[in-house]
Coordinates of C-alpha atoms in Angstrom, one line a residue:
X1 CA -16.2 -27.0 -33.4
X2 CA -15.4 -23.5 -32.2
X3 CA -16.2 -21.0 -34.9
X4 CA -13.5 -19.0 -36.7
X5 CA -13.7 -15.2 -37.0
X6 CA -11.9 -12.5 -38.7
X7 CA -10.3 -12.2 -35.3
X8 CA -9.4 -15.8 -34.7
X9 CA -11.1 -18.8 -33.2
X10 CA -14.0 -17.7 -31.1
X11 CA -15.1 -19.1 -27.6
X12 CA -18.3 -18.5 -25.8
X13 CA -19.1 -18.5 -21.8
X14 CA -22.0 -16.6 -19.9
X15 CA -19.9 -13.9 -18.5
X16 CA -16.3 -12.8 -19.6
X17 CA -14.3 -11.2 -17.1
X18 CA -11.5 -9.0 -18.6
X19 CA -8.8 -8.8 -15.9
X20 CA -8.0 -11.3 -13.2
X21 CA -7.2 -8.7 -10.5
X22 CA -8.6 -7.9 -7.3
X23 CA -12.1 -7.5 -8.6
X24 CA -11.9 -10.0 -11.2
X25 CA -11.0 -12.7 -8.7
X26 CA -14.0 -11.9 -6.7
X27 CA -16.2 -12.1 -9.8
X28 CA -14.8 -15.2 -10.9
X29 CA -15.4 -17.0 -7.8
X30 CA -18.8 -15.7 -7.2
X31 CA -20.4 -16.1 -10.5
X32 CA -19.0 -19.5 -10.9
X33 CA -20.9 -20.8 -7.8
X34 CA -23.8 -21.4 -10.0
X35 CA -22.6 -24.9 -11.3
X36 CA -24.7 -23.8 -14.8
X37 CA -22.9 -20.6 -15.4
X38 CA -19.8 -20.7 -17.5
X39 CA -17.3 -18.0 -16.5
X40 CA -14.2 -17.2 -18.4
X41 CA -11.2 -15.1 -17.0
X42 CA -9.0 -13.1 -19.4
X43 CA -5.8 -12.2 -17.6
X44 CA -2.6 -10.7 -19.2
X45 CA -0.3 -12.3 -16.7
X46 CA 0.8 -15.6 -15.2
X47 CA -0.4 -17.5 -12.4
X48 CA 0.6 -16.8 -9.1
X49 CA 0.1 -20.4 -8.0
X50 CA 3.3 -21.7 -6.2
X51 CA 5.3 -18.8 -6.8
X52 CA 6.8 -17.6 -3.7
X53 CA 8.0 -14.4 -5.4
X54 CA 4.4 -13.5 -5.4
X55 CA 3.2 -15.2 -2.3
X56 CA 5.7 -14.0 0.1
X57 CA 4.2 -10.9 1.3
X58 CA 7.4 -9.1 2.4
X59 CA 8.8 -9.8 -1.3
X60 CA 6.5 -6.8 -2.5
X61 CA 9.2 -4.5 -3.0
X62 CA 11.1 -6.7 -5.4
X63 CA 8.0 -7.1 -7.7
X64 CA 8.1 -3.3 -8.6
X65 CA 9.4 -3.1 -11.9
X66 CA 9.9 -6.7 -12.4
X67 CA 8.5 -9.0 -15.0
X68 CA 5.1 -8.8 -12.8
X69 CA 4.9 -4.9 -13.6
X70 CA 3.4 -3.1 -16.6
X71 CA 5.5 0.0 -15.3
X72 CA 3.4 2.9 -16.3
X73 CA 5.0 6.3 -16.3
X74 CA 3.9 10.0 -16.5
X75 CA 3.8 12.7 -18.6
X76 CA 5.9 15.9 -17.3
X77 CA 4.5 17.0 -14.0
X78 CA 5.6 20.8 -13.6
X79 CA 4.7 20.7 -9.8
X80 CA 5.4 17.3 -8.7
X81 CA 7.6 14.5 -9.6
X82 CA 7.8 13.3 -13.3
X83 CA 10.0 9.9 -12.7
X84 CA 7.3 7.9 -10.8
X85 CA 6.7 4.4 -11.6
X86 CA 3.2 3.8 -11.6
X87 CA 3.6 -0.1 -11.0
X88 CA 0.2 -2.1 -12.3
X89 CA 0.5 -5.8 -11.7
X90 CA 0.7 -8.3 -14.4
X91 CA -0.3 -11.4 -12.4
X92 CA -3.1 -13.5 -11.5
X93 CA -4.6 -11.5 -8.3
X94 CA -3.6 -8.1 -9.7
X95 CA -2.6 -5.6 -7.4
X96 CA -3.3 -7.7 -4.6
X97 CA -0.6 -10.2 -5.6
X98 CA 1.6 -7.2 -5.8
X99 CA 0.9 -4.6 -3.0
X100 CA 1.4 -4.5 0.6
X101 CA -2.1 -5.6 1.4
X102 CA -2.9 -2.8 3.8
X103 CA -6.7 -3.3 4.2
X104 CA -9.1 -0.9 5.5
X105 CA -12.8 -0.6 5.2
X106 CA -13.9 2.5 3.7
X107 CA -15.0 5.3 6.1
X108 CA -18.7 5.7 6.0
X109 CA -18.1 9.6 4.9
X110 CA -16.1 8.0 1.8
X111 CA -19.4 6.2 0.7
X112 CA -21.7 9.1 1.5
X113 CA -19.4 11.1 -0.9
X114 CA -20.2 8.6 -3.6
X115 CA -24.0 8.9 -2.8
X116 CA -23.5 12.6 -3.1
X117 CA -22.4 12.1 -6.6
X118 CA -25.4 10.2 -7.6
X119 CA -24.4 6.8 -6.6
X120 CA -27.5 5.6 -5.4
X121 CA -27.2 2.3 -3.6
X122 CA -23.4 2.8 -2.5
X123 CA -24.5 3.9 1.0
X124 CA -22.6 3.0 4.1
X125 CA -25.5 0.9 5.2
X126 CA -25.7 -1.0 1.9
X127 CA -21.9 -1.5 1.2
X128 CA -20.4 -2.0 4.5
X129 CA -22.1 -5.4 5.4
X130 CA -20.5 -6.8 2.7
X131 CA -17.2 -7.0 5.0
X132 CA -18.8 -10.0 6.4
X133 CA -18.5 -11.9 2.8
X134 CA -15.0 -11.3 2.2
X135 CA -13.0 -14.4 1.8
X136 CA -9.7 -12.6 2.2
X137 CA -8.2 -13.0 6.0
X138 CA -7.8 -9.5 7.1
X139 CA -6.0 -9.1 10.8
X140 CA -3.8 -6.5 12.6
X141 CA 0.0 -7.2 12.0
X142 CA 0.8 -10.1 14.0
X143 CA 2.7 -9.5 17.3
X144 CA 5.9 -11.6 15.8
X145 CA 5.8 -9.3 12.9
X146 CA 5.9 -6.0 15.2
X147 CA 9.2 -4.6 14.7
X148 CA 10.6 -2.6 17.9
X149 CA 11.3 0.6 16.0
X150 CA 7.7 0.2 14.5
X151 CA 6.5 -0.2 18.3
X152 CA 8.3 2.8 19.3
X153 CA 7.1 4.9 16.4
X154 CA 3.3 4.2 17.7
X155 CA 4.4 5.5 21.1
X156 CA 6.2 8.2 20.0
X157 CA 3.4 9.5 17.7
X158 CA 0.6 9.0 20.4
X159 CA 3.0 11.0 22.8
X160 CA 3.6 13.7 20.4
X161 CA 0.4 14.3 18.8
X162 CA -2.3 13.2 21.3
X163 CA -3.7 10.9 19.2
X164 CA -5.0 7.5 20.2
X165 CA -3.3 4.1 19.9
X166 CA -5.6 2.1 17.7
X167 CA -5.7 -1.7 18.1
X168 CA -7.8 -2.5 14.9
X169 CA -8.4 0.3 12.4
X170 CA -11.2 -1.7 10.9
X171 CA -13.1 -2.2 14.5
X172 CA -15.0 1.0 13.8
X173 CA -14.8 4.3 11.9
X174 CA -11.9 6.5 13.1
X175 CA -11.1 10.0 12.6
X176 CA -7.4 10.0 13.8
X177 CA -5.0 7.5 15.5
X178 CA -2.0 5.6 15.1
X179 CA -1.3 1.9 15.1
X180 CA -0.3 -1.3 13.1
X181 CA -2.2 -1.6 10.0
X182 CA -4.7 -4.8 9.2
X183 CA -3.1 -6.6 6.4
X184 CA -4.8 -9.4 4.3
X185 CA -1.9 -11.9 5.1
X186 CA -1.5 -15.3 6.8
X187 CA 1.2 -14.4 9.5
X188 CA 2.4 -17.9 9.6
X189 CA 4.9 -18.1 6.9
X190 CA 4.2 -14.4 5.8
X191 CA 1.9 -15.6 3.0
X192 CA -0.6 -13.1 1.3
X193 CA -4.3 -13.5 1.4
X194 CA -4.9 -12.0 -2.0
X195 CA -8.0 -11.9 -3.9
X196 CA -6.5 -14.7 -6.1
X197 CA -5.6 -16.8 -3.0
X198 CA -8.6 -16.3 -1.1
X199 CA -11.2 -16.4 -4.1
X200 CA -9.3 -18.6 -6.9
X201 CA -7.1 -21.0 -5.4
X202 CA -9.6 -22.9 -3.6
X203 CA -11.8 -23.3 -6.7
X204 CA -9.4 -23.7 -9.7
X205 CA -11.0 -27.1 -10.4
X206 CA -14.4 -25.8 -11.0
X207 CA -15.3 -27.3 -14.5
X208 CA -17.4 -24.1 -15.4
X209 CA -14.3 -21.8 -14.6
X210 CA -11.9 -21.2 -17.5
X211 CA -8.6 -19.0 -16.8
X212 CA -6.8 -17.6 -19.9
X213 CA -3.7 -16.6 -18.6
X214 CA -1.0 -14.6 -20.5
X215 CA -3.6 -13.7 -22.6
X216 CA -4.1 -9.9 -23.6
X217 CA -7.4 -8.2 -24.5
X218 CA -7.0 -5.3 -26.8
X219 CA -10.3 -4.6 -28.5
X220 CA -14.1 -5.0 -27.6
X221 CA -16.3 -5.9 -30.4
X222 CA -20.0 -6.2 -31.5
X223 CA -22.1 -9.4 -31.4
X224 CA -24.6 -10.2 -34.0
X225 CA -27.5 -8.3 -32.3
X226 CA -25.0 -4.9 -31.9
X227 CA -24.2 -5.7 -28.1
X228 CA -20.7 -5.4 -27.0
X229 CA -20.0 -8.5 -25.8
X230 CA -16.8 -9.8 -27.5
X231 CA -13.3 -9.3 -26.8
X232 CA -10.5 -9.6 -29.1
X233 CA -7.5 -11.3 -27.5
X234 CA -3.8 -12.5 -28.2
X235 CA -3.3 -15.6 -26.4
X236 CA -0.2 -16.9 -24.7
X237 CA 0.6 -18.6 -28.0
X238 CA 0.6 -15.3 -29.7
X239 CA -2.3 -16.5 -31.8
X240 CA -5.5 -13.9 -32.2
X241 CA -8.8 -15.2 -30.9
X242 CA -12.1 -13.7 -29.9
X243 CA -14.1 -14.4 -26.5
X244 CA -17.7 -13.9 -26.4
X245 CA -20.0 -13.2 -23.4
X246 CA -23.5 -14.6 -23.8
X247 CA -24.8 -12.5 -20.7
X248 CA -22.5 -9.7 -19.9
X249 CA -18.8 -8.9 -20.5
X250 CA -17.4 -7.4 -17.1
X251 CA -14.3 -5.2 -17.4
X252 CA -12.1 -5.6 -14.4
X253 CA -8.8 -4.1 -16.0
X254 CA -8.0 -1.3 -13.4
X255 CA -8.0 2.4 -13.6
X256 CA -5.5 2.5 -16.6
X257 CA -6.2 -0.5 -18.5
X258 CA -10.3 -0.4 -18.6
X259 CA -10.5 3.1 -19.8
X260 CA -7.6 2.2 -22.2
X261 CA -9.5 -0.8 -23.6
X262 CA -12.7 1.1 -23.9
X263 CA -10.9 4.2 -26.1
X264 CA -9.0 1.3 -28.2
X265 CA -12.7 0.1 -28.9
X266 CA -14.2 3.5 -29.9
X267 CA -15.6 4.4 -26.6
X268 CA -14.5 7.6 -25.1
X269 CA -14.0 11.5 -25.9
X270 CA -15.2 11.5 -29.5
X271 CA -12.8 14.2 -31.1
X272 CA -9.9 12.7 -29.4
X273 CA -10.4 9.2 -30.8
X274 CA -11.2 10.6 -34.1
X275 CA -7.8 12.4 -34.1
X276 CA -6.1 9.0 -33.4
X277 CA -8.3 7.2 -36.6
X278 CA -10.3 5.6 -34.2
X279 CA -13.8 4.7 -35.3
X280 CA -16.3 6.1 -32.5
X281 CA -18.6 3.8 -31.1
X282 CA -19.8 5.9 -28.1
X283 CA -19.1 9.4 -27.1
X284 CA -18.3 9.1 -23.6
X285 CA -15.9 12.3 -22.5
X286 CA -15.5 10.8 -19.0
X287 CA -13.5 8.1 -20.2
X288 CA -9.9 8.7 -19.1
X289 CA -10.8 11.8 -17.0
X290 CA -11.1 12.1 -13.2
X291 CA -7.4 10.4 -12.5
X292 CA -7.3 10.1 -9.0
X293 CA -4.5 9.1 -6.6
X294 CA -3.0 9.3 -3.0
X295 CA 0.2 11.1 -3.6
X296 CA 2.9 11.3 -0.6
X297 CA 6.3 12.5 -0.1
X298 CA 9.2 10.9 2.1
X299 CA 11.6 12.2 5.0
X300 CA 14.2 9.8 5.8
X301 CA 16.4 9.1 8.8
X302 CA 19.7 7.1 9.4
X303 CA 19.6 4.8 12.3
X304 CA 22.1 4.1 14.6
X305 CA 22.7 0.5 13.5
X306 CA 20.7 -2.4 11.6
X307 CA 17.2 -2.9 12.8
X308 CA 15.8 -6.2 14.2
X309 CA 14.8 -8.1 11.2
X310 CA 11.0 -9.0 11.9
X311 CA 8.5 -7.4 9.8
X312 CA 5.4 -8.3 7.7
X313 CA 6.2 -6.2 4.9
X314 CA 8.5 -3.0 6.0
X315 CA 5.9 -0.7 6.3
X316 CA 3.6 -2.1 9.3
X317 CA 2.3 0.8 11.3
X318 CA 0.7 4.4 10.2
X319 CA -0.5 7.4 11.8
X320 CA -3.8 9.3 10.6
X321 CA -4.3 13.0 11.8
X322 CA -7.1 15.7 11.3
X323 CA -5.8 19.0 10.7
X324 CA -9.4 20.4 10.4
X325 CA -10.8 18.8 13.6
X326 CA -14.3 20.1 12.6
X327 CA -14.3 17.1 9.9
X328 CA -15.0 13.2 10.9
X329 CA -12.2 11.9 8.6
X330 CA -8.4 12.2 8.6
X331 CA -6.9 14.6 6.2
X332 CA -3.1 13.6 6.8
X333 CA -2.0 9.9 6.8
X334 CA 1.7 8.6 7.1
X335 CA 3.3 5.2 6.5
X336 CA 6.1 4.5 8.6
X337 CA 8.7 2.4 6.4
X338 CA 11.4 0.3 8.4
X339 CA 13.5 0.6 5.3
X340 CA 14.8 3.8 3.9
X341 CA 12.7 4.6 0.8
X342 CA 15.0 6.5 -1.3
X343 CA 14.4 5.8 -5.0
X344 CA 13.4 9.6 -5.3
X345 CA 15.6 11.2 -2.6
X346 CA 18.7 9.5 -4.4
X347 CA 17.8 10.9 -7.8
X348 CA 17.8 14.4 -6.1
X349 CA 21.4 14.1 -4.7
X350 CA 20.7 13.0 -1.4
X351 CA 22.9 10.0 0.1
X352 CA 21.4 6.5 0.9
X353 CA 22.1 5.4 4.5
X354 CA 23.1 2.0 5.0
X355 CA 20.4 1.7 7.8
X356 CA 17.4 4.1 8.2
X357 CA 13.6 4.6 8.2
X358 CA 11.3 6.9 6.6
X359 CA 7.7 8.5 7.2
X360 CA 5.7 9.3 4.4
X361 CA 3.1 12.1 4.5
X362 CA 0.2 11.2 2.3
X363 CA -2.7 13.3 1.1
X364 CA -5.7 11.1 1.9
X365 CA -8.2 13.1 -0.1
X366 CA -6.4 15.0 -2.7
X367 CA -7.8 17.5 -4.6
X368 CA -5.5 17.6 -7.6
X369 CA -7.3 15.4 -10.5
X370 CA -5.5 14.3 -13.8
X371 CA -6.6 12.4 -17.0
X372 CA -5.5 9.7 -19.1
X373 CA -5.4 9.6 -22.9
X374 CA -4.2 7.2 -25.7
X375 CA -1.4 8.3 -27.5
X376 CA -2.0 6.4 -30.6
X377 CA -4.3 3.7 -31.8
X378 CA -1.6 1.1 -31.5
X379 CA -2.7 -1.1 -28.4
X380 CA 0.8 -1.7 -27.7
X381 CA 1.8 1.6 -26.8
X382 CA 1.5 2.8 -23.0
X383 CA -1.3 5.6 -22.9
X384 CA -0.4 9.2 -21.5
X385 CA -1.0 9.6 -17.9
X386 CA -1.1 13.2 -16.3
X387 CA -2.1 13.1 -12.6
X388 CA -1.4 16.6 -12.3
X389 CA 0.0 16.4 -8.9
X390 CA -0.4 19.4 -6.4
X391 CA -2.2 21.5 -9.0
X392 CA -5.2 22.2 -6.9
X393 CA -6.0 26.0 -7.1
X394 CA -6.2 26.3 -3.2
X395 CA -2.9 24.6 -2.6
X396 CA -4.5 21.8 -0.3
X397 CA -2.3 18.8 -1.7
X398 CA 0.9 21.0 -1.5
X399 CA -0.1 22.3 2.1
X400 CA -0.7 18.9 3.4
X401 CA 2.7 17.6 2.3
X402 CA 4.5 20.6 4.0
X403 CA 2.7 20.1 7.2
X404 CA 3.2 16.5 7.1
X405 CA 6.9 16.7 7.0
X406 CA 6.9 19.3 10.2
X407 CA 4.9 16.8 11.9
X408 CA 6.9 13.9 11.1
X409 CA 9.9 15.6 12.6
X410 CA 8.0 16.3 15.6
X411 CA 7.3 12.6 16.0
X412 CA 11.0 11.7 15.4
X413 CA 12.1 14.0 17.9
X414 CA 9.8 12.3 20.4
X415 CA 11.1 9.4 22.8
X416 CA 11.4 6.6 22.2
X417 CA 11.6 6.6 18.4
X418 CA 14.4 9.5 18.9
X419 CA 16.7 6.9 20.5
X420 CA 17.0 5.1 17.4
X421 CA 17.9 8.3 15.0
X422 CA 21.1 9.5 14.2
X423 CA 20.2 12.3 11.6
X424 CA 17.9 13.3 9.2
X425 CA 19.1 12.3 5.7
X426 CA 16.4 13.9 3.6
X427 CA 15.4 16.5 3.4
X428 CA 17.8 17.6 6.0
X429 CA 17.5 19.7 9.1
X430 CA 18.3 22.8 7.3
X431 CA 15.6 22.6 5.0
X432 CA 12.9 24.6 7.2
X433 CA 10.8 27.2 5.3
X434 CA 7.4 26.2 4.0
X435 CA 8.8 27.2 0.3
X436 CA 11.6 25.0 0.5
X437 CA 9.7 22.1 2.2
X438 CA 7.2 22.2 -0.6
X439 CA 9.7 22.3 -3.1
X440 CA 11.5 19.2 -1.6
X441 CA 8.3 17.6 -0.8
X442 CA 6.8 17.7 -4.2
X443 CA 10.3 16.7 -6.0
X444 CA 10.5 13.9 -3.9
X445 CA 6.9 12.8 -3.9
X446 CA 5.8 9.5 -5.0
X447 CA 2.9 7.2 -5.2
X448 CA 1.3 4.5 -3.1
X449 CA -0.3 2.8 -6.5
X450 CA -3.8 3.9 -5.9
X451 CA -5.0 5.4 -9.4
X452 CA -8.9 5.3 -9.6
X453 CA -11.7 7.1 -11.0
X454 CA -11.0 7.1 -14.6
X455 CA -14.5 5.5 -15.4
X456 CA -16.5 7.0 -12.6
X457 CA -20.0 5.9 -12.0
X458 CA -22.7 8.6 -11.6
X459 CA -26.3 9.7 -12.0
X460 CA -28.0 9.6 -15.4
X461 CA -27.6 13.6 -15.9
X462 CA -23.9 13.7 -15.1
X463 CA -22.2 14.1 -18.4
X464 CA -18.9 12.8 -17.1
X465 CA -20.3 9.5 -15.5
X466 CA -19.1 6.6 -17.6
X467 CA -21.3 4.0 -15.9
X468 CA -24.5 4.2 -14.1
X469 CA -24.7 3.1 -10.3
X470 CA -25.5 -0.5 -11.5
X471 CA -22.1 -0.3 -13.0
X472 CA -23.6 -0.6 -16.7
X473 CA -21.5 1.2 -19.4
X474 CA -23.4 4.2 -20.6
X475 CA -24.6 4.2 -24.2
X476 CA -23.5 0.4 -24.9
X477 CA -25.3 -2.8 -24.3
X478 CA -23.7 -5.8 -22.4
X479 CA -20.8 -4.3 -20.3
X480 CA -20.2 -3.6 -16.7
X481 CA -17.2 -2.2 -15.3
X482 CA -16.1 -3.4 -12.0
X483 CA -12.9 -2.0 -10.6
X484 CA -11.2 1.3 -9.0
X485 CA -11.7 3.0 -12.2
X486 CA -15.6 3.5 -11.0
X487 CA -14.7 5.2 -7.9
X488 CA -16.2 8.8 -8.2
X489 CA -14.0 10.1 -5.2
X490 CA -11.1 8.7 -3.6
X491 CA -11.6 6.7 -0.1
X492 CA -9.5 8.3 2.5
X493 CA -7.8 5.0 3.0
X494 CA -5.8 2.3 1.1
X495 CA -8.7 1.4 -1.2
X496 CA -7.8 -2.3 -1.8
X497 CA -10.9 -3.5 0.5
X498 CA -13.1 -1.0 -1.1
X499 CA -12.4 -2.8 -4.5
X500 CA -13.2 -6.4 -2.8
X501 CA -16.5 -4.7 -1.7
X502 CA -17.4 -3.2 -5.1
X503 CA -16.8 -6.6 -6.4
X504 CA -19.1 -8.2 -3.9
X505 CA -21.6 -5.6 -4.5
X506 CA -21.6 -6.1 -8.4
X507 CA -21.9 -10.0 -8.1
X508 CA -25.3 -9.3 -6.4
X509 CA -26.4 -6.6 -9.1
X510 CA -25.4 -9.4 -11.9
X511 CA -27.3 -12.2 -10.4
X512 CA -30.1 -10.4 -8.6
X513 CA -29.1 -11.7 -5.3
X514 CA -30.1 -10.1 -2.0
X515 CA -27.1 -8.1 -0.3
X516 CA -26.1 -8.9 3.0
X517 CA -28.8 -6.7 4.7
X518 CA -31.4 -8.8 2.7
X519 CA -32.3 -6.2 0.4
X520 CA -32.4 -7.3 -3.3
X521 CA -29.8 -5.8 -5.6
X522 CA -31.2 -4.0 -8.7
X523 CA -30.4 -5.9 -11.6
X524 CA -30.6 -6.5 -15.4
X525 CA -30.7 -10.2 -16.0
X526 CA -30.2 -12.8 -13.3
X527 CA -28.1 -15.4 -13.6
X528 CA -29.7 -19.2 -13.8
X529 CA -30.0 -20.9 -10.7

């Protein structure tokens, strides 16, 4: 009979994974490959199995703000948009069940940056070979899903800007180029190949794998030896319970909820926690700091009628540019939307065209960095998020958006894309000065839902590192963090595949298994074999 504690009935497993999202699904699958290893996943949302609202990729936009969205907001952004909804998925598979599944390997220089920040063992030669272990099906947008206007965008961008057309962005590292994205999907039926679909659906009958769905983790607790290996949860039935990890507790709740859970458990900036009446267990000032994102703005055109209906997910093609050609990575990116994305321009008073498209200049390596913190000790209250958009002192992020809006107009004025367009709706052709483009671009800015960095890993002498390069939480025994919160810097590309690679690497770190290059992973305790 399971013991009963002050926090309800307690159950025990070898590994407890808090968060059944992108990373959590990978860890659950890999660790449960050992039939003697008991694995439990705590996920706050429902299952995605058999739910076409989740599984149909093109329905992603209808998930924003829905019952599957935690719907976080920001504090006032004096130089940005204060009205952004930061969607975080409340469903098995996490954001890989919620997003567009644009899939890029990190560029080698992205990982070089991590090593430069003290993250030994995260170099390109170690991490990039994990691509061969990924179970998600990643393919370029299928020919049947290539809308004619998206094809003409690719042609026009290559013609206007002199960049190469790229058939597969993951074939080799790129500096710039335009083309159709690679997606984690099954083109037949437009079905997601999310982390849950690829890693968990085939193994849901494993007897050593337990999924606790619609179960909310709200505090980490000590065990008898003082290790932090227990989680206080509220189950789907509303009853309190405790889940204990006999080996390690793995936090995979994402860049908002992982630091939130740590702070609720007394791990974070000590003075801030004391001010809220939270007992301090570990003074880690980096928890909640280094909040990163890929900010982007939008420019909208009306088209000369409805577009052909075929598409994978309505944002199937994109463009990467180097304004600084002395650098090996792009410093400007665009998504091309085959729908008018007007949630922010409409609020600013711009009309909504019945038929339209847009381009979204994006800052791949934004220099503005924010932070998040608890508003109270109440686990039910959303934390405060301050991305501090467009506040970098050199104006890099703002300048990137302004130049992006200008470049988007160059592409739009080039055939064959220009043949589809009737007029620029937002900001409109009269907005031309850098000052006016900046004002518009920042007020109409939005997110592509890539928060990262709030529990970053780093070297032992880095006072703001929250975990070490083995992903172990500093100053606390028994906990590792495995999600985008450990990123020390933001990859230049959409980060979902980077999260998958982090999770695959983490599985080797936990079990002591050799990596794909044959080198053993540094580890604490190896899983039983």
